[in-house]
XYZ file of C-alpha atoms in Angstrom:
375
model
C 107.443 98.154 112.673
C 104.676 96.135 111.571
C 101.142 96.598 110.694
C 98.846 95.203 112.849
C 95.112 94.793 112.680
C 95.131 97.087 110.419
C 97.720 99.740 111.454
C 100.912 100.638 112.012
C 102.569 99.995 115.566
C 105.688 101.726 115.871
C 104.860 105.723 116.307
C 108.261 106.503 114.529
C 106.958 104.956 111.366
C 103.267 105.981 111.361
C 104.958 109.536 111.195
C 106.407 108.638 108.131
C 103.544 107.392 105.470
C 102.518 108.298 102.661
C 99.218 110.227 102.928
C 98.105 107.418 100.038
C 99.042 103.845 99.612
C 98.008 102.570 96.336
C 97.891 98.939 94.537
C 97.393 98.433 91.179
C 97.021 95.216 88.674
C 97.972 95.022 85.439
C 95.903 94.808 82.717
C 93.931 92.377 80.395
C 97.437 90.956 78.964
C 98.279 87.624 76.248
C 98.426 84.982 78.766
C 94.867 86.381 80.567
C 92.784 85.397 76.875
C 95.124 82.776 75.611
C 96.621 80.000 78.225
C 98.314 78.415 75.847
C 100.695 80.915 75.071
C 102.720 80.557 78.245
C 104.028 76.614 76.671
C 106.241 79.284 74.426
C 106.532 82.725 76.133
C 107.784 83.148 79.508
C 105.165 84.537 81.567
C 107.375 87.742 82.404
C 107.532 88.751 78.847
C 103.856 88.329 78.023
C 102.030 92.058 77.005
C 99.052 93.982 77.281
C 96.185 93.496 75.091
C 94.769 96.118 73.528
C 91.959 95.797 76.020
C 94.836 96.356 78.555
C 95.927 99.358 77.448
C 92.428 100.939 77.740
C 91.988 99.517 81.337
C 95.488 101.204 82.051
C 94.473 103.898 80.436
C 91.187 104.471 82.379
C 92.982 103.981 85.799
C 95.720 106.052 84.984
C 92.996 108.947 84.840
C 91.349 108.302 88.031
C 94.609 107.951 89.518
C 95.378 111.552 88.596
C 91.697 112.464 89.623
C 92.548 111.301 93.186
C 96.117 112.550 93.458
C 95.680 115.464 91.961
C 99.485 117.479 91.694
C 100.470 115.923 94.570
C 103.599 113.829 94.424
C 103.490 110.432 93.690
C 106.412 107.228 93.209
C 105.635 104.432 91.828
C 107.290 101.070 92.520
C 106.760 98.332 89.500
C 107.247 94.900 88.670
C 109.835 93.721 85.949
C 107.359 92.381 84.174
C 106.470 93.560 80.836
C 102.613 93.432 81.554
C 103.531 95.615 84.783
C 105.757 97.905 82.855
C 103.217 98.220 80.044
C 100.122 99.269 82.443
C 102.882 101.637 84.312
C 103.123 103.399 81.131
C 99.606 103.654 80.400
C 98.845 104.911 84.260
C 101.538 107.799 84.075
C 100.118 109.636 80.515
C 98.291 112.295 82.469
C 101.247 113.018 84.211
C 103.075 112.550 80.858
C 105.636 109.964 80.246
C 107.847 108.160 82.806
C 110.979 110.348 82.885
C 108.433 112.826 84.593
C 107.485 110.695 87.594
C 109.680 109.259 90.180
C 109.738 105.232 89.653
C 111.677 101.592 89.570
C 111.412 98.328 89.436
C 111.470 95.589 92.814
C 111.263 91.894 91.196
C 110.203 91.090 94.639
C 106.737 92.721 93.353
C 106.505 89.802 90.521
C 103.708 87.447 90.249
C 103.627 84.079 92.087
C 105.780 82.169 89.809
C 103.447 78.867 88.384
C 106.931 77.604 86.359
C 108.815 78.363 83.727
C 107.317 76.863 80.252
C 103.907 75.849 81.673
C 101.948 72.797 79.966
C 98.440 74.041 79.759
C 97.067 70.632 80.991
C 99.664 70.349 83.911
C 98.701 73.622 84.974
C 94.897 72.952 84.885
C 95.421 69.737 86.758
C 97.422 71.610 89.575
C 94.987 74.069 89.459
C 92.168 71.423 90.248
C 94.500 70.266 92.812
C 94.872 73.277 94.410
C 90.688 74.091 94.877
C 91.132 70.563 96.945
C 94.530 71.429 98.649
C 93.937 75.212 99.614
C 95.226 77.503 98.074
C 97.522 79.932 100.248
C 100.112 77.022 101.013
C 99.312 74.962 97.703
C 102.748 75.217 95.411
C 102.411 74.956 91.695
C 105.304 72.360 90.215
C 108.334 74.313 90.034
C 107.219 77.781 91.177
C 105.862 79.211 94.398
C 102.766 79.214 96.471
C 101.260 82.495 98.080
C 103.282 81.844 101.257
C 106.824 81.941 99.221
C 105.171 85.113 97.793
C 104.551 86.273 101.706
C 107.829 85.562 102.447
C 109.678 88.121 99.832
C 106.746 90.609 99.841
C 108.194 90.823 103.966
C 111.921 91.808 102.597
C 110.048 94.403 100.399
C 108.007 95.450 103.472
C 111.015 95.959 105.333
C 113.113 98.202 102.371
C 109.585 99.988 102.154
C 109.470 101.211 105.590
C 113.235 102.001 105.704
C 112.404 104.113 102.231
C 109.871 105.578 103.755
C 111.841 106.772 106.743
C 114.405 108.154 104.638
C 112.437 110.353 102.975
C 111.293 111.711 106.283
C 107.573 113.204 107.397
C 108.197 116.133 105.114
C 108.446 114.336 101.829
C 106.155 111.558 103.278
C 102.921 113.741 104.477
C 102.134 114.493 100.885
C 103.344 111.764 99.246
C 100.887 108.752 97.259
C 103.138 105.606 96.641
C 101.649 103.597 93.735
C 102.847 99.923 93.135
C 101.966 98.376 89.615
C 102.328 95.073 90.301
C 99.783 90.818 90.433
C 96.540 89.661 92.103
C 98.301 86.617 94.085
C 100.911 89.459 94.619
C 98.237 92.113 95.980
C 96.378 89.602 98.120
C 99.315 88.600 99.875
C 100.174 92.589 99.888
C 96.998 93.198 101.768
C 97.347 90.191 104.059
C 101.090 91.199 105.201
C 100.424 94.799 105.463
C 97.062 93.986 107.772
C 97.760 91.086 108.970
C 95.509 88.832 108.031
C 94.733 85.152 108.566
C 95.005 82.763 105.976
C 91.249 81.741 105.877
C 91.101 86.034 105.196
C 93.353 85.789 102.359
C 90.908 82.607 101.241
C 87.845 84.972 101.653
C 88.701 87.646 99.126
C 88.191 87.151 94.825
C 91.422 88.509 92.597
C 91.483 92.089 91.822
C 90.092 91.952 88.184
C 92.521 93.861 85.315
C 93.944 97.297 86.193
C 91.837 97.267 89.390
C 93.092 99.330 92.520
C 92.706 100.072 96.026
C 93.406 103.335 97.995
C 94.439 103.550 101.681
C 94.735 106.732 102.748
C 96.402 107.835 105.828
C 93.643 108.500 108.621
C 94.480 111.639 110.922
C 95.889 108.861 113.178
C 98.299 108.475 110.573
C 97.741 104.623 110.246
C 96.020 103.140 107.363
C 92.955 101.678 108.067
C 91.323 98.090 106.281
C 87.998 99.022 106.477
C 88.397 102.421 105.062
C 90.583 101.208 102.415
C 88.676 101.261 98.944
C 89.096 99.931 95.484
C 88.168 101.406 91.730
C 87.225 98.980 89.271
C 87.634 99.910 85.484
C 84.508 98.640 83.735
C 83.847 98.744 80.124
C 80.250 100.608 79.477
C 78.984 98.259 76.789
C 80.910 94.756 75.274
C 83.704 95.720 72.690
C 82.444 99.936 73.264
C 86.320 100.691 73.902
C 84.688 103.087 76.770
C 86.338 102.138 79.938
C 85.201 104.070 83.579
C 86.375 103.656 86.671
C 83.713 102.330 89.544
C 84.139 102.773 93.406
C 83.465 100.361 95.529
C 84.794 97.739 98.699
C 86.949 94.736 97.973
C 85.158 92.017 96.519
C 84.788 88.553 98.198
C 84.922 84.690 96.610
C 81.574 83.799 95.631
C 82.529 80.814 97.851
C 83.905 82.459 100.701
C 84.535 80.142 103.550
C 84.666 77.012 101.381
C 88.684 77.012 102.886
C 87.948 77.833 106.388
C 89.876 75.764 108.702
C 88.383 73.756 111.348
C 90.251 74.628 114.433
C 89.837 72.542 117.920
C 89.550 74.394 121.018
C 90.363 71.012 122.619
C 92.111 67.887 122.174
C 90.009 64.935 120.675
C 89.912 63.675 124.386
C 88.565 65.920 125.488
C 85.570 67.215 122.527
C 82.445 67.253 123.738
C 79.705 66.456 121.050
C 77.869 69.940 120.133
C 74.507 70.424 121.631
C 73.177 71.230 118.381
C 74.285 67.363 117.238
C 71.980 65.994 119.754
C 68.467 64.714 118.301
C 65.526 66.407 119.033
C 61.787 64.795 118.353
C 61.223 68.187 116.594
C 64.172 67.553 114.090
C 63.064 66.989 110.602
C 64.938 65.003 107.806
C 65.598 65.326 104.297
C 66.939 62.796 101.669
C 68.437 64.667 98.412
C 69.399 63.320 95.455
C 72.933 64.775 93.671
C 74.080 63.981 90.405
C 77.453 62.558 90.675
C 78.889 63.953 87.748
C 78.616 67.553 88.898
C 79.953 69.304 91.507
C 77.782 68.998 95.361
C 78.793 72.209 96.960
C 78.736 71.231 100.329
C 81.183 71.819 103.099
C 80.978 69.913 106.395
C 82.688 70.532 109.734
C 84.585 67.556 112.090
C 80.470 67.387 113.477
C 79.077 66.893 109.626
C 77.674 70.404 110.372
C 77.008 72.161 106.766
C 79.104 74.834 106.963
C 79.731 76.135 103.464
C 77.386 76.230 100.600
C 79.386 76.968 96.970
C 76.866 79.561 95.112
C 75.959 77.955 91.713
C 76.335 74.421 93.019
C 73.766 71.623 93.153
C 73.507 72.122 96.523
C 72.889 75.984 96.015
C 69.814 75.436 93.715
C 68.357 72.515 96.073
C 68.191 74.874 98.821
C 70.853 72.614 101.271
C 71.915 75.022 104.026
C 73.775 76.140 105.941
C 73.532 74.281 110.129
C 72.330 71.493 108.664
C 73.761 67.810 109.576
C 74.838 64.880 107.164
C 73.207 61.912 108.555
C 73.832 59.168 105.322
C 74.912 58.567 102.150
C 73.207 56.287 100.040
C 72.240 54.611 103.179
C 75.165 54.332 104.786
C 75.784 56.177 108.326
C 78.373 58.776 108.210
C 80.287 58.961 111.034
C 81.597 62.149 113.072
C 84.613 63.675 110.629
C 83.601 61.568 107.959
C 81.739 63.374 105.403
C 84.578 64.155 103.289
C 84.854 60.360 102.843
C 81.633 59.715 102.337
C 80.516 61.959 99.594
C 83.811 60.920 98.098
C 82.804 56.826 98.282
C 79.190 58.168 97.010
C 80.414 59.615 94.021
C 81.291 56.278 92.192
C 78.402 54.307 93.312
C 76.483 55.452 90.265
C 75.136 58.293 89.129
C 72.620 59.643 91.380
C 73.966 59.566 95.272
C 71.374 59.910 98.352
C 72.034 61.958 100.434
C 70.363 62.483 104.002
C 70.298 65.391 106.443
C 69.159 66.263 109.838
C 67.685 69.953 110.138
C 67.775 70.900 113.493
C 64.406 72.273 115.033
C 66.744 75.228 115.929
C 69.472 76.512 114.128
C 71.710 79.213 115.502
C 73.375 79.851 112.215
C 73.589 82.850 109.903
C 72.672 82.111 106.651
C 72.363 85.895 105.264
C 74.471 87.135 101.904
C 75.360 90.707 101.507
C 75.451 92.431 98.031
C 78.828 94.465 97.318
C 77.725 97.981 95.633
C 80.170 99.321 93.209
C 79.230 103.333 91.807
C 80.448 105.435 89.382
C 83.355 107.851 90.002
């Protein structure tokens, strides 16, 4: 009854999807320009901006281009951001009496409180970019796994409404759900399965942004066919909004929360051949300013994993497969360049860093553009 790797298992569901799956975000709303306004106004009652509406607006028609006069639900959050860009998505098919809809508060945003102090929040925030955030949970609200946990109740009240309805209904049906970006991350990653360091890989769907599965002549829906529309404005403050096609965008520091997993236990590790010295290793000593952010990720082997784009270590050219020998001097031993950097950081402000470059480096260091057209 799940979906796995991408697809449905059980045959007696498959038969039963809707030819289109569809996610959207809300719009631009009060508490996306203004932080401060969630200290006063609880964050289920914040609106659209005007900006909002327009982004609703615009995805509302290229909803309609894809669905055409087929039928279509909707499912929305209770929120009145959700309910707002609901109303602006169903004008071409006129108002909301003349669609089929309702409301699942299971669909609701990850809660981050109830009145939330803007500098508590940023601090947790900060928190969470060390923590991780899938199982990070903001002070009296939720983390994206209590968000995983109720999105599988609405999973299961999905399928069963699905089923109901029967292939007939089903086969040209497109089920829309209005609803968050923690919300349709943890959507995705239920409904495909994926890992957590997956669910770390991909950015937030920006305002009123959607993705379309469609059901493949298999009749499963398919991750790498799936496809999301992007509502861009054509020039600042223009009020011209059009949709753009393209694939799901990923963190401009993807991998900075991959896990390091042992195949072995610690008795047993052998060190890496690629850790071994060779006389045709080189070295190289960098300086980083203390104050800003290095933007380097190591393994339990000090092996650069992870290089954060716009980082000190981005524009000094540090890569990827290289090895942290020292810091300020001081040998770093195996596991312990967390620590390290860390100590390094309040030794003044410049810190010395050394690495080993291995003569050969079996590591892939390329970086693929995402394309996004017009629709």
């Amino acid at each position: 009854m799940e979906v796995a790797a991408g697809h449905v298992e059980s045959s007696q569901f498959r038969s039963s999807l809707p030819k289109r799956l569809i996610l959207v975000r809300h719009g631009e709303s009060e508490g996306n320009i203004d932080h401060r306004i969630y200290e006063s106004v609880a964050d289920g009652l914040l609106h659209l901006t005007e900006k909002g509406w327009q982004q609703g607006t615009c995805a509302g028609r290229a909803l309609k281009d894809i669905i055409g006069d087929e039928n279509v639900e909707f499912k929305v959050s209770p929120y009145v951001r959700t309910r707002e860009t609901f109303n602006a998505l169903v004008a071409p098919w006129g108002t909301p009496d003349d669609v089929r809809w309702a409301e699942d508060p299971r669909l609701r945003e990850q809660d981050f409180g109830n009145f939330q102090n803007v500098a508590d929040v940023e601090k947790a925030k900060e928190e969470r970019g060390e923590f991780g955030p899938f199982y990070y949970r903001m002070p009296n609200g939720e983390s994206p796994a209590d968000v995983y946990d109720r999105l599988s109740s609405f999973f299961e009240s999905m399928y069963r409404h699905w089923e109901r309805l029967g292939p007939n209904v089903t086969d040209n049906l497109n089920y829309v759900i209005v609803c968050h970006g923690v919300t349709i991350a943890v959507f995705l990653m239920r409904l495909f399965k994926y890992s957590v360091d997956d669910f770390h890989r991909y950015a937030n769907f920006t305002n009123a942004e959607f993705c379309v599965m469609d059901r493949q002549p298999s009749g499963r829906y398919s991750k790498s066919r799936m496809y999301c529309v992007k509502q861009v404005e054509t020039a600042p403050d223009s009020g011209d909004w059009q949709p753009q096609r393209g694939p799901r965008s990923v963190r401009r520091d993807a991998g900075r929360f991959d896990r390091s997993i042992r195949t072995a236990p610690p008795s047993q590790m052998q060190p890496s051949m690629s850790r071994e010295t060779s006389v045709d290793d080189t070295f190289s000593t960098v300086e980083f300013v203390t104050a800003e952010r290095s933007g380097f990720r190591c393994n339990d082997d000090n092996l650069v994993e992870t290089i954060l784009p716009g980082t000190q270590s981005d524009y000094l050219n540090i890569m990827p497969g290289w090895y942290l020998v020292e810091v300020n001097q001081t040998e770093v031993p195996p596991g312990g360049a967390a620590a390290a950097v860390k100590r390094g950081k309040t030794s003044g402000p410049v810190m010395a860093v050394k690495f080993r470059i291995p003569s050969k480096i079996a590591f892939s260091t390329s970086r693929t553009e995402q394309g996004y057209c017009k629709i």
